[in-house]
Short mmCIF file of C-alpha atoms and ligand atoms in Angstrom, two decimals:
data_model
loop_
_atom_site.label_atom_id
_atom_site.label_comp_id
_atom_site.label_asym_id
_atom_site.label_seq_id
_atom_site.Cartn_x
_atom_site.Cartn_y
_atom_site.Cartn_z
CA MET A 21 0.02 -0.02 0.04
CA ARG A 22 2.98 2.30 0.56
CA PHE A 23 3.26 5.01 -2.03
CA ALA A 24 0.23 3.58 -3.69
CA ARG A 25 -0.39 6.70 -5.77
CA PHE A 26 2.92 6.86 -7.28
CA PHE A 27 3.09 3.07 -8.05
CA ALA A 28 -0.38 2.65 -9.23
CA PHE A 29 0.26 5.37 -11.70
CA ALA A 30 3.45 4.04 -12.86
CA LEU A 31 1.87 0.75 -13.50
CA PHE A 32 -0.48 2.08 -16.07
CA ALA A 33 2.24 4.27 -17.66
CA ALA A 34 3.67 2.60 -20.65
CA PRO A 35 7.05 0.94 -19.83
CA ALA A 36 9.86 3.13 -21.18
CA ALA A 37 11.76 0.15 -22.17
CA SER A 38 9.28 -0.56 -24.99
CA SER A 39 10.88 2.18 -27.00
CA GLY A 40 14.42 0.90 -26.16
CA ALA A 41 14.77 3.86 -23.80
CA ALA A 42 15.86 3.13 -20.25
CA GLU A 43 14.55 4.61 -17.04
CA GLY A 44 17.30 5.93 -14.88
CA PRO A 45 18.09 5.13 -11.16
CA ILE A 46 15.64 6.73 -8.73
CA LEU A 47 17.55 8.62 -6.25
CA THR A 48 14.78 10.02 -4.18
CA PRO A 49 12.83 7.99 -1.48
CA PRO A 50 9.10 7.96 -1.96
CA PRO A 51 7.09 10.34 0.26
CA PRO A 52 6.07 9.29 3.67
CA LEU A 53 2.74 7.81 4.22
CA SER A 54 1.72 10.53 6.74
CA PRO A 55 0.78 13.81 5.33
CA LYS A 56 3.35 16.41 4.17
CA ILE A 57 2.29 19.75 2.76
CA ASN A 58 4.39 21.10 -0.12
CA GLY A 59 4.20 24.00 -2.59
CA PRO A 60 4.55 27.57 -1.71
CA ARG A 61 4.29 29.28 1.70
CA VAL A 62 3.33 32.46 0.23
CA TYR A 63 0.61 33.25 -2.41
CA GLY A 64 -0.26 36.41 -3.96
CA ALA A 65 -4.01 37.31 -4.83
CA ARG A 66 -5.77 40.67 -5.67
CA PRO A 67 -8.48 41.87 -3.44
CA GLY A 68 -12.07 40.48 -3.93
CA ARG A 69 -10.86 38.51 -6.98
CA PRO A 70 -11.84 34.68 -7.41
CA PHE A 71 -9.59 32.63 -5.28
CA LEU A 72 -8.66 28.80 -5.96
CA TYR A 73 -5.85 26.81 -4.44
CA ARG A 74 -5.57 23.03 -3.99
CA ILE A 75 -3.23 22.33 -1.10
CA PRO A 76 -0.44 20.27 -2.51
CA CYS A 77 -0.06 17.38 0.09
CA THR A 78 1.52 13.92 -0.26
CA GLY A 79 0.59 11.07 2.07
CA GLU A 80 -1.88 8.20 1.86
CA ARG A 81 -5.42 9.35 1.13
CA PRO A 82 -7.93 9.76 2.54
CA ILE A 83 -6.41 12.88 4.21
CA ARG A 84 -8.59 15.23 6.04
CA PHE A 85 -7.80 18.88 5.73
CA SER A 86 -8.56 21.85 7.97
CA ALA A 87 -7.38 25.43 8.48
CA ASP A 88 -7.20 27.99 11.07
CA GLY A 89 -7.21 31.72 10.21
CA LEU A 90 -8.81 31.29 6.94
CA PRO A 91 -10.46 34.37 5.74
CA PRO A 92 -14.34 34.15 5.79
CA SER A 93 -14.55 34.62 1.93
CA ILE A 94 -12.68 31.42 1.47
CA ALA A 95 -13.87 27.93 2.04
CA LEU A 96 -11.94 24.70 2.34
CA ASP A 97 -13.12 21.33 1.23
CA PRO A 98 -11.90 19.00 3.94
CA GLU A 99 -11.67 15.93 1.71
CA THR A 100 -9.95 17.45 -1.40
CA GLY A 101 -8.03 20.23 0.20
CA ILE A 102 -9.28 22.72 -2.24
CA LEU A 103 -9.58 26.22 -1.14
CA ARG A 104 -12.15 28.19 -3.00
CA GLY A 105 -13.94 31.73 -2.67
CA THR A 106 -12.80 35.16 -2.99
CA ALA A 107 -9.68 36.90 -1.94
CA PRO A 108 -10.17 39.21 0.97
CA GLU A 109 -10.68 42.81 0.35
CA ARG A 110 -8.22 43.84 2.97
CA ARG A 111 -4.66 44.31 1.61
CA GLY A 112 -1.83 42.65 3.48
CA GLU A 113 -0.85 39.42 4.76
CA HIS A 114 -3.45 36.80 5.78
CA PRO A 115 -1.58 33.90 7.45
CA VAL A 116 -3.44 30.70 7.55
CA THR A 117 -2.47 27.56 9.23
CA LEU A 118 -3.18 24.55 6.87
CA LYS A 119 -3.57 21.24 8.49
CA ALA A 120 -3.68 17.64 7.22
CA ARG A 121 -4.26 14.44 8.91
CA ASN A 122 -4.57 10.81 8.05
CA ARG A 123 -4.27 7.46 9.80
CA HIS A 124 -0.51 7.68 9.78
CA GLY A 125 -0.19 11.10 11.26
CA ALA A 126 -0.79 14.83 11.13
CA THR A 127 1.04 17.97 9.96
CA GLN A 128 0.60 21.66 9.70
CA ARG A 129 2.09 24.71 8.17
CA ILE A 130 1.69 28.39 7.73
CA PHE A 131 0.43 29.52 4.26
CA LYS A 132 0.46 33.24 3.86
CA ILE A 133 -2.18 34.79 1.55
CA VAL A 134 -0.75 38.19 0.47
CA VAL A 135 -3.55 40.38 -0.88
CA GLY A 136 -2.13 43.11 -3.01
CA ASP A 137 -1.28 43.74 -6.62
CA THR A 138 1.35 41.19 -7.03
CA LEU A 139 0.64 37.58 -8.28
CA ALA A 140 3.11 34.61 -8.66
CA LEU A 141 5.03 35.42 -5.48
CA THR A 142 6.87 31.93 -6.19
CA PRO A 143 7.42 30.68 -9.60
CA PRO A 144 4.31 29.22 -11.30
CA MET A 145 4.30 25.39 -11.74
CA GLY A 146 2.34 23.30 -14.07
CA TRP A 147 2.09 21.51 -17.48
CA ASN A 148 1.99 22.97 -21.02
CA HIS A 149 0.90 21.14 -24.06
CA TRP A 150 3.37 22.58 -26.62
CA TYR A 151 6.18 20.22 -26.70
CA THR A 152 3.96 17.05 -26.93
CA HIS A 153 0.83 17.85 -28.72
CA TYR A 154 1.80 20.84 -30.86
CA ASN A 155 -1.06 21.41 -33.41
CA ARG A 156 -2.88 18.35 -32.41
CA ILE A 157 -4.10 19.73 -28.99
CA THR A 158 -7.80 19.09 -28.09
CA ASP A 159 -10.04 19.69 -25.34
CA GLN A 160 -9.95 16.00 -24.39
CA LEU A 161 -6.10 15.97 -24.15
CA MET A 162 -6.20 19.08 -21.93
CA ARG A 163 -8.76 17.17 -19.65
CA GLU A 164 -6.68 14.11 -19.46
CA ALA A 165 -3.54 16.27 -18.72
CA ALA A 166 -5.65 17.73 -15.59
CA ASP A 167 -6.55 14.07 -14.65
CA VAL A 168 -3.02 12.89 -14.68
CA MET A 169 -1.79 15.91 -12.79
CA ILE A 170 -3.95 14.75 -9.93
CA ALA A 171 -3.74 10.87 -10.50
CA SER A 172 0.13 10.99 -10.76
CA GLY A 173 0.42 12.94 -7.56
CA MET A 174 2.18 15.92 -9.47
CA ALA A 175 -0.47 18.16 -7.97
CA ASP A 176 0.53 17.03 -4.46
CA PHE A 177 3.90 18.43 -5.13
CA GLY A 178 2.78 21.94 -6.25
CA TYR A 179 2.05 21.59 -9.95
CA GLN A 180 -1.25 23.37 -10.70
CA TYR A 181 -1.54 25.17 -13.99
CA VAL A 182 -2.79 23.12 -16.96
CA ASN A 183 -1.99 25.30 -19.94
CA ILE A 184 -2.87 25.23 -23.52
CA ASP A 185 -0.31 26.68 -25.84
CA ASP A 186 -0.79 27.64 -29.53
CA CYS A 187 -3.30 26.14 -31.96
CA TRP A 188 -6.53 26.23 -29.90
CA MET A 189 -7.96 29.22 -32.21
CA VAL A 190 -9.02 28.99 -35.79
CA LYS A 191 -6.26 28.87 -38.38
CA PRO A 192 -7.32 31.30 -41.18
CA GLY A 193 -7.34 29.54 -44.42
CA ASP A 194 -6.78 26.12 -43.24
CA PRO A 195 -8.75 23.39 -45.28
CA ASN A 196 -9.12 21.05 -42.47
CA PRO A 197 -12.61 21.97 -41.13
CA GLU A 198 -11.49 21.19 -37.60
CA LEU A 199 -9.22 24.18 -37.74
CA GLY A 200 -10.38 26.52 -40.40
CA GLY A 201 -13.38 28.72 -40.51
CA PRO A 202 -14.18 32.24 -39.50
CA PRO A 203 -11.75 33.33 -36.78
CA ARG A 204 -14.01 35.55 -34.88
CA GLU A 205 -17.69 35.92 -34.19
CA PRO A 206 -19.70 38.84 -35.84
CA ASP A 207 -19.07 40.96 -32.78
CA GLY A 208 -15.26 40.22 -32.84
CA ALA A 209 -15.15 37.70 -30.13
CA ILE A 210 -12.39 35.07 -30.58
CA ARG A 211 -13.64 31.64 -31.65
CA PRO A 212 -11.90 28.49 -30.56
CA ASN A 213 -11.40 25.83 -33.35
CA ARG A 214 -13.73 22.76 -33.35
CA ARG A 215 -11.39 20.87 -31.19
CA PHE A 216 -12.37 23.10 -28.38
CA PRO A 217 -16.34 22.99 -28.32
CA ASP A 218 -16.62 24.85 -24.99
CA MET A 219 -13.59 26.69 -23.34
CA ALA A 220 -15.62 27.78 -20.32
CA ALA A 221 -16.59 24.13 -19.71
CA LEU A 222 -13.02 22.96 -19.98
CA ALA A 223 -11.89 25.68 -17.53
CA GLU A 224 -14.63 24.58 -15.27
CA TYR A 225 -13.42 20.98 -15.58
CA ILE A 226 -10.00 21.95 -14.50
CA HIS A 227 -11.14 24.09 -11.92
CA SER A 228 -13.34 21.30 -10.35
CA LYS A 229 -9.96 19.56 -9.54
CA GLY A 230 -8.66 22.65 -7.70
CA LEU A 231 -6.26 23.27 -10.83
CA LYS A 232 -5.86 26.24 -12.84
CA PHE A 233 -6.23 26.95 -16.62
CA GLY A 234 -3.85 28.77 -18.80
CA ILE A 235 -4.15 29.91 -22.41
CA TYR A 236 -1.84 31.29 -25.13
CA THR A 237 -2.21 34.02 -27.70
CA SER A 238 -0.02 36.54 -29.64
CA PRO A 239 -0.15 40.21 -29.84
CA GLY A 240 0.21 39.90 -33.52
CA PRO A 241 -2.39 39.11 -36.22
CA LEU A 242 -1.33 35.53 -36.17
CA THR A 243 0.51 33.18 -33.64
CA CYS A 244 3.72 31.53 -34.31
CA ALA A 245 1.87 28.42 -35.76
CA GLY A 246 -0.31 30.67 -38.00
CA PHE A 247 -3.59 30.65 -35.77
CA THR A 248 -5.57 33.77 -34.92
CA GLY A 249 -3.86 36.24 -32.75
CA ALA A 250 -5.10 39.05 -30.41
CA TYR A 251 -4.02 42.12 -32.65
CA GLY A 252 -6.69 44.87 -32.61
CA HIS A 253 -8.90 42.70 -30.17
CA GLU A 254 -6.55 42.69 -27.16
CA GLU A 255 -9.21 43.94 -24.67
CA GLN A 256 -11.93 41.89 -26.05
CA ASP A 257 -9.87 38.75 -26.00
CA ALA A 258 -8.68 39.32 -22.52
CA LYS A 259 -12.30 39.83 -21.26
CA THR A 260 -13.19 36.59 -23.11
CA PHE A 261 -10.39 34.74 -21.50
CA ALA A 262 -11.54 36.15 -18.01
CA ARG A 263 -15.08 35.09 -18.79
CA TRP A 264 -13.92 31.56 -19.76
CA GLY A 265 -12.06 31.36 -16.41
CA VAL A 266 -8.35 31.76 -17.53
CA ASP A 267 -5.83 32.01 -14.89
CA PHE A 268 -2.62 32.28 -16.85
CA LEU A 269 -1.74 33.87 -20.36
CA LYS A 270 1.35 33.21 -22.32
CA TYR A 271 1.69 36.12 -24.75
CA ASP A 272 3.81 35.19 -27.67
CA TRP A 273 5.51 37.89 -29.99
CA CYS A 274 5.19 35.78 -33.16
CA SER A 275 3.86 37.81 -36.02
CA TYR A 276 3.86 41.11 -33.94
CA GLY A 277 7.08 42.19 -35.65
CA LYS A 278 5.00 42.94 -38.91
CA VAL A 279 2.70 45.44 -37.03
CA ALA A 280 5.23 46.75 -34.43
CA PRO A 281 5.43 50.59 -34.22
CA GLY A 282 9.17 50.70 -34.54
CA LYS A 283 12.29 48.97 -33.39
CA ASP A 284 12.97 50.85 -30.26
CA LEU A 285 12.47 49.78 -26.57
CA ALA A 286 9.10 51.40 -26.56
CA ALA A 287 7.99 49.30 -29.55
CA TYR A 288 9.18 46.12 -27.94
CA GLN A 289 7.36 46.85 -24.69
CA ALA A 290 4.20 48.20 -26.34
CA PRO A 291 2.20 45.00 -26.73
CA TYR A 292 3.05 43.64 -23.24
CA ARG A 293 2.43 47.11 -21.73
CA LEU A 294 -1.01 47.13 -23.43
CA MET A 295 -1.91 43.59 -22.32
CA GLY A 296 -0.33 43.93 -18.78
CA GLY A 297 -2.55 47.01 -18.27
CA ILE A 298 -5.72 45.28 -19.42
CA LEU A 299 -5.07 42.26 -17.16
CA ALA A 300 -4.43 44.56 -14.20
CA ARG A 301 -7.97 46.02 -14.61
CA LEU A 302 -9.88 42.71 -15.00
CA ASP A 303 -11.83 41.31 -12.02
CA ARG A 304 -9.86 37.96 -12.28
CA ASP A 305 -6.28 37.25 -11.35
CA ILE A 306 -4.45 36.35 -14.61
CA VAL A 307 -0.58 35.49 -14.40
CA LEU A 308 0.99 36.99 -17.54
CA ASN A 309 4.02 35.17 -19.15
CA LEU A 310 5.91 37.27 -21.67
CA CYS A 311 7.16 35.25 -24.59
CA GLN A 312 9.57 37.15 -26.86
CA TYR A 313 12.70 35.20 -26.50
CA GLY A 314 14.56 37.78 -24.50
CA MET A 315 14.42 40.59 -26.97
CA ALA A 316 15.53 44.06 -25.88
CA GLU A 317 16.60 42.70 -22.58
CA VAL A 318 13.14 41.85 -21.33
CA TRP A 319 14.26 40.87 -18.02
CA LYS A 320 14.95 44.62 -17.20
CA TRP A 321 11.38 45.63 -17.98
CA GLY A 322 9.15 42.50 -18.06
CA ARG A 323 7.85 43.26 -14.59
CA GLU A 324 7.23 46.90 -15.15
CA VAL A 325 4.93 46.11 -18.07
CA GLY A 326 2.92 43.75 -15.93
CA GLY A 327 4.59 40.40 -16.65
CA HIS A 328 5.10 37.75 -13.99
CA SER A 329 7.66 35.87 -16.02
CA TRP A 330 9.47 36.39 -19.21
CA ARG A 331 11.17 33.86 -21.39
CA THR A 332 14.84 34.83 -21.65
CA THR A 333 15.89 32.76 -24.64
CA GLY A 334 14.53 31.15 -27.83
CA ASP A 335 12.67 27.74 -27.68
CA LEU A 336 14.55 25.05 -25.67
CA GLY A 337 13.20 22.40 -27.88
CA LEU A 338 14.94 24.04 -30.91
CA GLU A 339 18.25 24.72 -29.19
CA LYS A 340 20.95 22.58 -30.79
CA GLY A 341 23.05 20.80 -28.19
CA ASP A 342 27.05 20.74 -28.78
CA ARG A 343 28.87 18.72 -26.36
CA LEU A 344 26.24 19.38 -23.83
CA PRO A 345 22.53 19.04 -24.41
CA GLY A 346 20.50 22.20 -25.21
CA PHE A 347 19.06 22.87 -21.86
CA TYR A 348 22.67 23.54 -20.42
CA ARG A 349 23.08 26.29 -22.93
CA ILE A 350 19.75 27.80 -22.23
CA GLY A 351 20.22 27.44 -18.57
CA LEU A 352 23.68 29.01 -18.59
CA ARG A 353 22.24 32.13 -20.41
CA ASN A 354 19.37 32.29 -17.95
CA ALA A 355 21.61 31.76 -14.94
CA ARG A 356 23.53 34.94 -15.68
CA LEU A 357 20.28 37.06 -15.39
CA TRP A 358 19.94 36.03 -11.68
CA GLU A 359 19.66 39.62 -10.48
CA HIS A 360 16.48 40.37 -12.28
CA ALA A 361 14.33 37.60 -10.82
CA GLY A 362 12.23 38.00 -7.73
CA PRO A 363 8.78 37.53 -6.23
CA GLY A 364 6.27 38.38 -8.82
CA GLY A 365 8.71 38.50 -11.86
CA TRP A 366 10.73 35.46 -12.99
CA ASN A 367 13.18 34.62 -15.63
CA ASP A 368 11.70 31.83 -17.80
CA PRO A 369 14.14 29.51 -19.62
CA ASP A 370 11.39 27.43 -21.14
CA TYR A 371 9.88 24.19 -20.14
CA ILE A 372 11.10 20.79 -18.60
CA LEU A 373 11.53 18.42 -21.55
CA ILE A 374 11.92 14.90 -20.14
CA GLY A 375 9.95 11.68 -20.37
CA TRP A 376 8.12 11.30 -23.62
CA VAL A 377 8.38 14.36 -25.61
CA GLY A 378 7.85 15.53 -29.23
CA ASN A 379 10.42 16.87 -31.50
CA ALA A 380 10.13 20.54 -31.95
CA HIS A 381 11.87 20.45 -35.28
CA ARG A 382 9.51 17.83 -36.61
CA ILE A 383 6.13 18.44 -34.93
CA ASP A 384 4.44 15.69 -36.87
CA ASP A 385 6.56 12.83 -35.20
CA PRO A 386 5.23 11.16 -32.52
CA PRO A 387 6.84 11.72 -28.96
CA GLN A 388 10.12 9.84 -28.12
CA TYR A 389 11.64 8.94 -24.62
CA THR A 390 14.07 11.55 -23.87
CA THR A 391 17.76 10.96 -25.04
CA LEU A 392 19.13 12.92 -21.98
CA THR A 393 20.94 10.65 -19.62
CA PRO A 394 19.44 10.29 -16.02
CA ASP A 395 22.31 12.49 -14.61
CA GLU A 396 21.43 15.14 -17.17
CA GLN A 397 17.83 15.02 -16.18
CA TYR A 398 18.84 15.53 -12.56
CA SER A 399 20.94 18.40 -13.60
CA TYR A 400 18.17 20.01 -15.66
CA MET A 401 15.71 19.83 -12.89
CA SER A 402 18.25 21.14 -10.33
CA MET A 403 19.06 24.20 -12.49
CA TRP A 404 15.46 25.11 -13.15
CA SER A 405 14.90 24.74 -9.31
CA LEU A 406 17.89 26.93 -8.34
CA MET A 407 17.04 29.43 -10.96
CA ALA A 408 13.62 29.91 -9.41
CA ALA A 409 12.40 29.10 -12.90
CA PRO A 410 8.67 28.53 -13.68
CA LEU A 411 8.41 24.79 -13.53
CA PHE A 412 6.28 23.71 -16.51
CA TYR A 413 6.63 19.94 -17.55
CA SER A 414 5.77 19.74 -21.27
CA GLY A 415 6.16 15.99 -21.89
CA LEU A 416 3.45 13.45 -22.42
CA MET A 417 1.22 13.25 -19.41
CA SER A 418 -0.40 9.92 -20.40
CA LYS A 419 3.05 8.10 -20.58
CA LEU A 420 4.79 9.44 -17.28
CA ASP A 421 7.04 6.71 -16.04
CA ALA A 422 8.28 6.38 -12.35
CA PHE A 423 11.72 7.91 -13.22
CA THR A 424 10.30 10.98 -14.91
CA LEU A 425 7.92 11.45 -11.86
CA ASN A 426 10.85 11.21 -9.58
CA VAL A 427 12.59 13.91 -11.21
CA LEU A 428 9.63 16.11 -11.37
CA CYS A 429 8.46 15.47 -7.95
CA ASN A 430 11.04 15.69 -5.20
CA ALA A 431 9.60 17.84 -2.48
CA GLU A 432 12.94 19.13 -1.17
CA VAL A 433 14.13 20.13 -4.67
CA ILE A 434 10.80 22.00 -5.40
CA GLU A 435 11.13 23.63 -2.10
CA VAL A 436 14.29 25.41 -3.45
CA ASN A 437 12.35 26.56 -6.45
CA GLN A 438 9.37 27.74 -4.31
CA ASP A 439 11.22 29.42 -1.55
CA SER A 440 9.48 32.59 -0.28
CA LEU A 441 12.76 34.76 -0.50
CA GLY A 442 12.27 34.29 -4.24
CA ARG A 443 15.95 34.76 -5.20
CA GLN A 444 17.52 33.22 -8.30
CA ALA A 445 20.63 31.20 -7.73
CA ARG A 446 23.89 33.17 -8.58
CA PRO A 447 26.69 31.45 -10.53
CA LEU A 448 29.54 31.05 -8.13
CA ARG A 449 31.85 29.57 -10.67
CA GLU A 450 31.65 28.93 -14.07
CA SER A 451 34.09 27.23 -16.56
CA GLU A 452 34.12 24.60 -19.38
CA GLU A 453 34.20 21.87 -16.76
CA GLU A 454 31.84 23.03 -14.02
CA LEU A 455 29.09 25.34 -12.94
CA VAL A 456 28.24 26.15 -9.41
CA LEU A 457 24.95 27.81 -8.55
CA ALA A 458 24.01 29.08 -5.15
CA LYS A 459 20.65 30.25 -3.93
CA PRO A 460 20.01 31.79 -0.35
CA LEU A 461 16.82 30.58 1.07
CA GLU A 462 14.25 32.15 3.50
CA ASP A 463 15.39 30.14 6.55
CA GLY A 464 19.05 31.42 6.26
CA SER A 465 20.27 28.19 4.57
CA TRP A 466 21.71 28.01 1.10
CA ALA A 467 21.02 25.66 -1.77
CA VAL A 468 24.03 24.85 -3.90
CA GLY A 469 24.22 22.89 -7.09
CA LEU A 470 27.55 21.56 -8.15
CA PHE A 471 27.14 20.76 -11.95
CA ASN A 472 29.85 18.68 -13.63
CA LEU A 473 30.04 19.89 -17.23
CA SER A 474 32.90 17.76 -18.21
CA GLU A 475 33.06 14.42 -19.86
CA GLN A 476 34.20 12.31 -16.78
CA GLU A 477 33.42 12.13 -13.14
CA ARG A 478 35.00 14.83 -11.32
CA THR A 479 35.30 15.73 -7.58
CA MET A 480 33.67 19.04 -6.93
CA ALA A 481 33.77 21.21 -3.92
CA ILE A 482 31.94 24.01 -2.22
CA GLU A 483 34.07 26.01 0.24
CA PHE A 484 31.66 27.67 2.82
CA ALA A 485 33.86 30.85 2.63
CA GLU A 486 32.54 31.19 -1.07
CA LEU A 487 29.24 31.82 0.39
CA LYS A 488 30.74 34.02 3.30
CA LEU A 489 29.54 31.39 5.71
CA LYS A 490 31.51 31.16 8.95
CA GLY A 491 31.51 27.99 11.06
CA ARG A 492 30.45 24.42 10.49
CA GLN A 493 27.61 23.41 8.24
CA ARG A 494 25.14 20.66 8.20
CA VAL A 495 24.93 19.45 4.45
CA ARG A 496 22.02 17.51 2.99
CA ASP A 497 21.72 15.92 -0.37
CA LEU A 498 18.54 17.13 -1.70
CA TRP A 499 18.00 14.38 -4.40
CA ARG A 500 18.60 11.53 -1.97
CA GLN A 501 17.01 13.50 0.78
CA ARG A 502 19.82 12.24 3.03
CA ASP A 503 21.96 14.18 5.59
CA LEU A 504 25.67 13.92 4.56
CA GLY A 505 26.99 15.14 7.87
CA VAL A 506 28.51 18.33 9.40
CA PHE A 507 31.60 19.81 7.79
CA PRO A 508 33.93 22.43 9.08
CA ARG A 509 35.08 24.48 5.91
CA VAL A 510 34.27 22.56 2.83
CA TYR A 511 32.07 19.88 1.27
CA GLN A 512 33.45 17.90 -1.49
CA ALA A 513 32.26 14.72 -3.44
CA PRO A 514 32.58 13.08 -6.88
CA VAL A 515 29.91 14.22 -9.38
CA PRO A 516 29.06 12.28 -12.50
CA ARG A 517 29.71 13.34 -16.01
CA HIS A 518 26.93 15.97 -16.88
CA GLY A 519 25.60 15.38 -13.42
CA VAL A 520 24.87 17.26 -10.34
CA LEU A 521 25.25 17.36 -6.63
CA LEU A 522 22.41 19.41 -5.09
CA VAL A 523 23.05 20.29 -1.46
CA ARG A 524 21.58 22.45 1.12
CA LEU A 525 23.69 24.00 3.87
CA TRP A 526 22.38 25.02 7.30
CA PRO A 527 24.81 26.51 9.97
CA ALA A 528 25.61 23.61 12.42
CA GLY A 529 24.74 24.25 16.17
C1 GAL B 8 7.01 29.94 -30.08
C2 GAL B 8 7.12 29.84 -28.56
C3 GAL B 8 6.96 28.36 -28.16
C4 GAL B 8 5.49 27.94 -28.38
C5 GAL B 8 5.34 28.29 -29.98
C6 GAL B 8 3.89 28.03 -30.31
O1 GAL B 8 7.22 31.31 -30.47
O2 GAL B 8 8.38 30.20 -28.07
O3 GAL B 8 6.94 28.27 -26.62
O4 GAL B 8 4.61 28.68 -27.73
O5 GAL B 8 5.80 29.51 -30.34
O6 GAL B 8 3.71 28.18 -31.86
#
């Protein structure tokens, strides 16, 4: 019965071996049977707007949830742990004690609802359809992704957004009747294509599970895949999204270059400033993700125009690897922008592509099991966590195997990503052979990633003086969730080729 949720799921997932691909070694022990509350400890919401949050909690179900100090406008379902209602009108912090109990034990922790103008106080987490379903996305596939987010246990670790990417609208001129047709209603309202018969019902389905619904459009006349964009209909489309129940918008530059008012900074900012302003006036909280591949140093102004995250690079799925796989190159570029991330505004190096993923160069090909080695996958997830990157998985939900879930769902690794201080790790050392990223956490501890970029195993060290830490440190291996001991001055260990050692340091005694 132990870890039933994990294993039951892995059983109905297709065995990775059927493709010749091998699952790697699982480093992380399964979560305990007693309840453990995961996910963020702070949560931003705007006054009086709809509120929805499913408490991420591992442990054997049934779990009974309760809460102390819950604002009266929000109700908790004790069986599902879903908080639903309206954010309080009073601005400021509303600390709530979340409690969870099952037959193995009980736990509680403080969850601070911060009512104000800032959303995404910690990096958003979820799933996005792009790298798997491309232009094949349907209402049914979105519902299945939401089902799996719950059934696989991902939601118990904090994954909550279920996001459609491009290709849900009409594609003007497409002969396929499922995709073509009039792009808008006579009054100008955007029309989904026939694969999305009722967007509001889809949103409602996702919300019924306590999850959130994200959507995608472009400020240009057409999206990158040639579907209908928001140009000239920005306010109308944003209101439609709000009416449908959208919680997240990815706003992708695409064809906007053709209609942009110029090439200066103001022109780069214009479409995002427009949409950011519109969303800020809506009676619904919608997190805004700017997707324009890092043009005009978006990290310097993404927040000011209303963005909550901004892609810093081109598409990860299109990035050519060299000696190292593409995610290292994207990750390195993103890592150098550490000073620009913080609560409410995050550098976005694109999605987590592991497990079964499609080929962005040949989108008609069926998904294949990742060619990244297990060590590379641990490095990928470690980097994204240390960089406080939005954590969006974009592989095939229906074929999640136990190894992929293990990489995606380590509570202590995710805690580094979701830390309330909201700092992005700083590169401490960077060379051909190694990268060391260090991130200060709210409790005064540090998370440190020692990445071996070289072609053979290598002993890597973190000297505590590099972090200006005095005295002995207690060191814990976050992937193995194991204390390594107390060390006076330095911690060092062998790290495999392209692998990582992800540790957390606390002052000892
Ligand atoms: C790209 C974007 C991708 C994906 C794609 C859809 O511009 O960077 O993440 O959204 O468009 O066409």
